[in-house]
XYZ file of N, CA and C in Angstrom:
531
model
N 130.034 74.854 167.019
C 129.930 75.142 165.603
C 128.806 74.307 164.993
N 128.367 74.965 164.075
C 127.129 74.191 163.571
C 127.387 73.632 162.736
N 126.620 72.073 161.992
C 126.923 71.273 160.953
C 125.700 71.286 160.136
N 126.143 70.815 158.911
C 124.772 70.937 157.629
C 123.607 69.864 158.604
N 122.328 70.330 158.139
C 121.533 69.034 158.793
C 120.792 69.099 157.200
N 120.016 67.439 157.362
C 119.511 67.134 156.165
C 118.429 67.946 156.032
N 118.183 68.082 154.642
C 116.909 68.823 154.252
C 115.935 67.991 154.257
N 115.624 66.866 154.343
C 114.829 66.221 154.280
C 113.984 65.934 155.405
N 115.272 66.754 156.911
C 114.270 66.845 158.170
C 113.900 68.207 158.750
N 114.064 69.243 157.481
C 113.733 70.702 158.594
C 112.638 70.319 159.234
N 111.567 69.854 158.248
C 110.264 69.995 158.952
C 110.394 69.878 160.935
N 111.460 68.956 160.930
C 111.449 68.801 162.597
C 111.698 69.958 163.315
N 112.458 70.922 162.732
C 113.124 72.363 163.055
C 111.595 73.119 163.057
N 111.104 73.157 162.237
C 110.005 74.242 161.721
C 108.692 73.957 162.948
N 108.325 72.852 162.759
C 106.542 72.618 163.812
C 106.422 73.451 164.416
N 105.334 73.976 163.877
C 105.189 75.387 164.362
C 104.532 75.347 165.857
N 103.582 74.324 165.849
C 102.145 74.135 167.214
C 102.299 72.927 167.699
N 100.870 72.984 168.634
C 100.574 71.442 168.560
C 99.957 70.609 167.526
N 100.373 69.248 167.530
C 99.388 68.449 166.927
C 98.130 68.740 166.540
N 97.632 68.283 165.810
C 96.065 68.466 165.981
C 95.719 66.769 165.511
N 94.333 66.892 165.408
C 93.230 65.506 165.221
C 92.482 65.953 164.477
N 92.615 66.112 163.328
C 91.663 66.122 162.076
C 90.005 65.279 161.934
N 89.260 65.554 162.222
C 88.106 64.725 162.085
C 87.542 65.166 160.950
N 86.909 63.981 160.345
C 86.218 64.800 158.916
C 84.766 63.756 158.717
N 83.976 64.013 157.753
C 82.694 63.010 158.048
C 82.107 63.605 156.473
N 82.064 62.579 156.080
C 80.557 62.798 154.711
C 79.975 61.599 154.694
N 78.498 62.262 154.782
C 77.705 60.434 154.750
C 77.805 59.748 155.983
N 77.744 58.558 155.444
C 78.109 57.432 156.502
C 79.187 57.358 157.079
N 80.372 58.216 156.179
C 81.797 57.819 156.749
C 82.208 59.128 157.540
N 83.380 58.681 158.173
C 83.889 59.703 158.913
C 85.595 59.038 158.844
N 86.691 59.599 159.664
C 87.947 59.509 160.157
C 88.126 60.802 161.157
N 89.494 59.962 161.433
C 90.134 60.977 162.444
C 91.513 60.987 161.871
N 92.393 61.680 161.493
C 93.952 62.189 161.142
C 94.466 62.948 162.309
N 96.050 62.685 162.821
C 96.728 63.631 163.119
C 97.399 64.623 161.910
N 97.672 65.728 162.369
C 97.727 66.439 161.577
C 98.802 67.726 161.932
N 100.432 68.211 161.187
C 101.082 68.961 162.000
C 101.341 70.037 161.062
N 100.964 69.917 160.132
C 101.052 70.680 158.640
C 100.068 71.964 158.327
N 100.419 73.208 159.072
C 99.196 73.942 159.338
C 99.647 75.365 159.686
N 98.981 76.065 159.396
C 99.630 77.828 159.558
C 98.433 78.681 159.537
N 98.514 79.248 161.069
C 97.608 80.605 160.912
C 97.604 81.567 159.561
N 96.625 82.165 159.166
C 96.576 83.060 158.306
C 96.127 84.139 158.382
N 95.082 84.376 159.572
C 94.028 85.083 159.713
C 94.237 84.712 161.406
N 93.753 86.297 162.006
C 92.863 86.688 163.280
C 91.423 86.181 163.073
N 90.820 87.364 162.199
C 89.609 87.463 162.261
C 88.960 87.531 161.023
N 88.183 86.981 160.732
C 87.738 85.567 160.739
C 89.269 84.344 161.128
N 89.267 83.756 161.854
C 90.127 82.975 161.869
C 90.533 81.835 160.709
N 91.652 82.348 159.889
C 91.717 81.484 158.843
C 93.231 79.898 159.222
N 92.995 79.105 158.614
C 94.004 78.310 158.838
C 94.359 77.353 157.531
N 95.622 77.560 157.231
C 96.119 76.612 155.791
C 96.550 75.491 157.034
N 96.451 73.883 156.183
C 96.655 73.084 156.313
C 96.597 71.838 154.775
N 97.445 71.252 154.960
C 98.062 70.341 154.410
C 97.431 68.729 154.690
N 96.511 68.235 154.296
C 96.346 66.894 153.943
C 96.555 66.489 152.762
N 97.213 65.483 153.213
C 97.334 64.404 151.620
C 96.735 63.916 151.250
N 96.448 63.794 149.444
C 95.598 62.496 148.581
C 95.757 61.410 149.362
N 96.841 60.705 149.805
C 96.981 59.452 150.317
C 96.265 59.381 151.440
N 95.672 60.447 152.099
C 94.613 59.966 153.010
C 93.208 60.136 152.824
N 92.488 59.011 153.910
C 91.283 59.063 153.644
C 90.780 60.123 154.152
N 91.162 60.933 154.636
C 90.978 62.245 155.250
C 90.450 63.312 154.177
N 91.426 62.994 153.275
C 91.152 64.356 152.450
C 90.165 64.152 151.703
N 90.095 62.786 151.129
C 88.315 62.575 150.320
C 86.840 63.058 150.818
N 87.318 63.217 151.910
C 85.793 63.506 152.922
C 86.129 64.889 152.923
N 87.322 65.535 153.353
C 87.055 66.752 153.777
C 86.745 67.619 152.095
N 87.106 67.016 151.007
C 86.764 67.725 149.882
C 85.569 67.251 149.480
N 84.771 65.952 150.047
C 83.300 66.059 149.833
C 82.918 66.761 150.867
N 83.117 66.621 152.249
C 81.706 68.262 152.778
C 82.045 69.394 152.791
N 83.398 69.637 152.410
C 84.094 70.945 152.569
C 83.838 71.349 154.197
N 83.964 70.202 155.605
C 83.945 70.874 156.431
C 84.666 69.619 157.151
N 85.806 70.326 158.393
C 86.161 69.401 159.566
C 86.265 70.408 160.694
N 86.371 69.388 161.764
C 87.107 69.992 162.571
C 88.081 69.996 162.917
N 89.398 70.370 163.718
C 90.778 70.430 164.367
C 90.455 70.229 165.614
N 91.176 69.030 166.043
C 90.903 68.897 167.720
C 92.436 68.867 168.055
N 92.332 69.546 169.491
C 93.737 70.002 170.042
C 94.133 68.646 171.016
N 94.752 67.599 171.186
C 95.156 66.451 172.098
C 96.186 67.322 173.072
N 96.139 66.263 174.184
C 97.338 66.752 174.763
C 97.945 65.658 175.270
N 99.151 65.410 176.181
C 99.977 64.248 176.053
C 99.282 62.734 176.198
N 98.314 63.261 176.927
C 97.587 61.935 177.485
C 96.770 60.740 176.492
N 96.676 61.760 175.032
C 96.043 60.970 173.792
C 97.570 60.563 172.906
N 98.659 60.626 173.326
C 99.607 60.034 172.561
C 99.446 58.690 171.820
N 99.131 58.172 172.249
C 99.219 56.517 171.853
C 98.223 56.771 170.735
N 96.851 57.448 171.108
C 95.643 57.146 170.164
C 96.746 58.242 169.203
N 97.146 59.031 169.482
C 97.684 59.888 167.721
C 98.413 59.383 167.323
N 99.290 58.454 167.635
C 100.339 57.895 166.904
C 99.730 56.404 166.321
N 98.664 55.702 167.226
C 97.995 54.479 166.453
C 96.992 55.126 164.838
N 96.573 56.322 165.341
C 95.473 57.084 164.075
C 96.608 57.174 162.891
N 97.954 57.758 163.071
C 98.385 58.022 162.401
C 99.296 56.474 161.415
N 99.203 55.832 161.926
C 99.396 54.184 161.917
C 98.942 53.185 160.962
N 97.933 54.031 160.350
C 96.890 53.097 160.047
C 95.736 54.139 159.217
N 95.019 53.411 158.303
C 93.832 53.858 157.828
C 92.041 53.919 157.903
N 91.712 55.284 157.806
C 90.352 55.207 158.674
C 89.717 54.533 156.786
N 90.678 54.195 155.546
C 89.381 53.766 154.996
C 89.308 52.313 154.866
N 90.255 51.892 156.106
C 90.129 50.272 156.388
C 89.760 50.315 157.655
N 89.740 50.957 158.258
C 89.646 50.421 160.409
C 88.845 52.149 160.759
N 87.635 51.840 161.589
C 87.247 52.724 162.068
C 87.433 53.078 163.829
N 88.785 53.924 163.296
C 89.590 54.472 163.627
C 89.226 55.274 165.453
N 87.955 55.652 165.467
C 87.170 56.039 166.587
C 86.999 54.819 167.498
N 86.267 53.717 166.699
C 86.446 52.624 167.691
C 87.596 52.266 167.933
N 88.485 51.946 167.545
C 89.551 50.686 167.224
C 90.777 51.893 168.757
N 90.611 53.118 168.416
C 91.584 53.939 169.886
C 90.501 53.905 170.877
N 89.379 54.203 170.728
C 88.413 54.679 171.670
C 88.327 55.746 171.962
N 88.307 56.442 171.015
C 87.736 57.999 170.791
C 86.270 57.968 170.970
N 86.079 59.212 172.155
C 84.714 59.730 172.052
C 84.348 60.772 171.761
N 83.028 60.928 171.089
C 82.908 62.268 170.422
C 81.845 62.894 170.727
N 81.295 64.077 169.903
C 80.012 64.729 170.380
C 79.997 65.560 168.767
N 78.515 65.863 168.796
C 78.536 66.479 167.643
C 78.562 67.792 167.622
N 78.929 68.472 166.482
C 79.576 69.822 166.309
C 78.493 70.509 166.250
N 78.312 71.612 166.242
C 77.634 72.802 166.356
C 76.987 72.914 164.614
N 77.980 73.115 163.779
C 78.292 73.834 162.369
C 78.800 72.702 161.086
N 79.236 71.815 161.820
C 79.752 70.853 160.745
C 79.366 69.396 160.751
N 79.802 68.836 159.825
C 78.811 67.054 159.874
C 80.421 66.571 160.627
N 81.656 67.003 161.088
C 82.634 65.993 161.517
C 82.587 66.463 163.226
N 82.382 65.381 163.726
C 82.792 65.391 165.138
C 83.623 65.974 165.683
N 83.412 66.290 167.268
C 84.311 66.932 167.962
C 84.513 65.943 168.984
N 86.154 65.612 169.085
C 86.663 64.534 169.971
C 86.558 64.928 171.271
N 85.977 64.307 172.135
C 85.891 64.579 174.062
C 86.766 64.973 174.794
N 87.986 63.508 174.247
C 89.321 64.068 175.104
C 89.802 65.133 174.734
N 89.855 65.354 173.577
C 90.520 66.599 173.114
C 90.559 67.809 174.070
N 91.367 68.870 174.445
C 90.843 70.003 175.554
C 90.448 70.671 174.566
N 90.407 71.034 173.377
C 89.992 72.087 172.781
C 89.736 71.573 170.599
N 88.316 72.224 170.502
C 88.111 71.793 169.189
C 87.708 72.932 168.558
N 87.920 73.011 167.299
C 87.781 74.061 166.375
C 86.587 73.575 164.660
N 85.815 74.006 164.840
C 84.514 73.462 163.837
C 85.283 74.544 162.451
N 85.414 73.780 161.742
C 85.835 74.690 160.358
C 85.340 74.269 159.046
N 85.147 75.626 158.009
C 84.695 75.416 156.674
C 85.721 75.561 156.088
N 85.890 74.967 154.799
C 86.838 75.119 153.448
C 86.246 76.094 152.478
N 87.093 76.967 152.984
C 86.842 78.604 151.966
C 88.094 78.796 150.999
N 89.092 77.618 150.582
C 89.965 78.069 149.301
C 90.706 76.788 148.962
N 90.251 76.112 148.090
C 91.208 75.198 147.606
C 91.906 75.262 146.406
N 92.477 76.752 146.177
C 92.797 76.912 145.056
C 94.517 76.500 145.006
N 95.429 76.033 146.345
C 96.569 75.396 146.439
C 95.940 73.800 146.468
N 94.988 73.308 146.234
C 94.642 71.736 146.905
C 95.591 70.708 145.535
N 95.289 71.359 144.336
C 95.961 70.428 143.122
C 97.434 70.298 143.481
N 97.988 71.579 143.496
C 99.614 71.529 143.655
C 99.921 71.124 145.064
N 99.738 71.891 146.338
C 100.400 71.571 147.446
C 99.414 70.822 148.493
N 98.659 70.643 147.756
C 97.412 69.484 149.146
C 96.994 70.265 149.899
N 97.450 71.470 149.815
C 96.849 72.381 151.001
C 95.408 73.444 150.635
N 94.896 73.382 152.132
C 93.275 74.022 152.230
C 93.517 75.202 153.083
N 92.362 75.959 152.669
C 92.281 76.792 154.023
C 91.275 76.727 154.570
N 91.184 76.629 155.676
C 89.588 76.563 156.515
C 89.488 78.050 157.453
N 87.986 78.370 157.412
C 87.743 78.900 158.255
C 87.492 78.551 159.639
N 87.495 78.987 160.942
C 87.057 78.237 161.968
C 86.338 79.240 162.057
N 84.842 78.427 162.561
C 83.214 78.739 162.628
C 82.801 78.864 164.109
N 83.613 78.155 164.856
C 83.383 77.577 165.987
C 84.513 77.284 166.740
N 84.461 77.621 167.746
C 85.609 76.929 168.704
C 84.851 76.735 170.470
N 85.773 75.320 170.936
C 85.497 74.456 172.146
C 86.775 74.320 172.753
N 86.884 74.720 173.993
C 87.570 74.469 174.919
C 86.786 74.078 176.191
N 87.870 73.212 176.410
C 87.784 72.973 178.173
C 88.501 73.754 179.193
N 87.464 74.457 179.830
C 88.050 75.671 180.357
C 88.455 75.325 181.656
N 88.495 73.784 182.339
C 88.908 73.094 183.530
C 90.683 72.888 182.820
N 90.831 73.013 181.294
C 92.417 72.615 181.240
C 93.110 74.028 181.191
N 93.886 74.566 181.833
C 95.068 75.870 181.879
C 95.983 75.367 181.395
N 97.083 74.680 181.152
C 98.253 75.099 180.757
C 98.312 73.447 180.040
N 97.673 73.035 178.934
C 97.620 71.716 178.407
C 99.148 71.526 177.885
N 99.442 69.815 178.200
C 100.739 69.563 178.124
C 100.625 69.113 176.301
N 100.758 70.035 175.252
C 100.412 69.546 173.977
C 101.551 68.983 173.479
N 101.085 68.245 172.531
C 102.174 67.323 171.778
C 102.773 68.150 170.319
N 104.128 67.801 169.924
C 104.354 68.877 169.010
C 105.835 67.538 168.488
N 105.332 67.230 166.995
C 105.821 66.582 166.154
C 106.600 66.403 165.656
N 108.284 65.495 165.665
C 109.508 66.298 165.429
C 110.138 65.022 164.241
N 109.197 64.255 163.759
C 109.565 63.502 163.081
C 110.189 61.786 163.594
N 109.394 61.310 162.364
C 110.121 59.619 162.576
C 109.869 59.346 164.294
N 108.414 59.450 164.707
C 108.041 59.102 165.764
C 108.664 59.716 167.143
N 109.411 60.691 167.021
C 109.658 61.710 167.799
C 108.841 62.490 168.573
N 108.576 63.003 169.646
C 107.379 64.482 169.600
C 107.883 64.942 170.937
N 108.397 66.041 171.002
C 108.149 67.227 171.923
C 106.667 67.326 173.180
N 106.878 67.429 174.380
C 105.389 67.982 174.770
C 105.730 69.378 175.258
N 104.762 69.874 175.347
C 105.412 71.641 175.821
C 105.316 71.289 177.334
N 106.005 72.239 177.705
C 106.160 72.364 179.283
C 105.586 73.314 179.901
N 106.424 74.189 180.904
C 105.774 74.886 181.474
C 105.382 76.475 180.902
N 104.712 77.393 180.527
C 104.355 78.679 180.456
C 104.734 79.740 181.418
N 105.310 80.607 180.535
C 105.734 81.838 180.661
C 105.225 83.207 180.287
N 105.384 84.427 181.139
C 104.482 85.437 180.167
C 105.324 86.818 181.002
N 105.923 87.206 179.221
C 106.401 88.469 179.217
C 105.584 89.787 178.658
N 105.913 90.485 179.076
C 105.299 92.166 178.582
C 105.323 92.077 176.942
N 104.551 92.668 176.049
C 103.944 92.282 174.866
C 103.570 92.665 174.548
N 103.492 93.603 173.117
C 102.650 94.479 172.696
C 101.587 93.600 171.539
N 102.452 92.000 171.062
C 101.717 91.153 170.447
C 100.463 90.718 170.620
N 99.911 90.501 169.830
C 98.537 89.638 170.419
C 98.630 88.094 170.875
């Protein structure tokens, strides 16, 4: 039989994906954010709402260039997502201090992380939820994978330092995309 659970933890019920690694850059500055707050919207053009907060230094940059990227981690960057998330990139630069390496993006001024298996270069095409719910939508412009990783063990966020990694893959008949 089932019992009430608090509302204050669906979010652990809900996570939709993996993690991601928010990189963002204006100017001189840059950061890196984990990031679990995020919902397809779009195929094509590939659109994506996501959720950063005022309280991070994340979001000051990404609303000065109007561009980041989403980098996909997989179990092996645990420590660096949970130290990023730990702490602030507008006191500690955050790339050095885990040892993140990067490369530059194709389309945007924010880096694309190395380890990452897979990165996504995106523009901010609607901040017309940014006042009320913190949330953006980006386009992705660009996308990077590492096509040496098949079945990445991703991390998936369940609250209060919790996280899920996915396991193994399965594949049924599907008329879905």
């Amino acid at each position: 039989m089932k019992k009430r659970f608090p509302l204050s933890k669906v979010y652990s019920l809900l996570e939709p994906g993996p993690l991601l690694l928010l990189t963002t850059a204006h100017r001189d500055a840059s950061d890196v954010m984990p990031m679990t707050w995020y919902s397809l919207l779009g195929f094509e053009p590939p659109l994506v709402a996501c959720v950063v907060s005022a309280g991070n230094h994340s979001q000051k940059l990404l609303r000065a260039s109007k561009t980041c990227v989403l980098n996909i981690p997989a179990v092996e960057l645990a420590k660096q997502v949970v130290g990023c998330g730990n702490c602030s990139g507008a006191e500690v630069d955050k790339f050095a201090k885990f040892g993140l390496s990067c490369s530059a993006a194709e389309q945007v001024a924010a880096p694309l992380l190395d380890d990452c298996y897979a990165s996504l270069e995106c523009r901010v095409v609607d901040t017309g939820r940014v006042r009320r719910y913190e949330q953006f939508v980006l386009e992705v412009v660009a996308a990077w994978v590492d096509p040496k990783v098949k079945d990445p063990r991703t991390l998936h966020h369940r609250g209060y330092g919790k996280f899920m990694v996915a396991g193994e893959s399965i594949k049924l008949r599907s008329r879905m995309r």
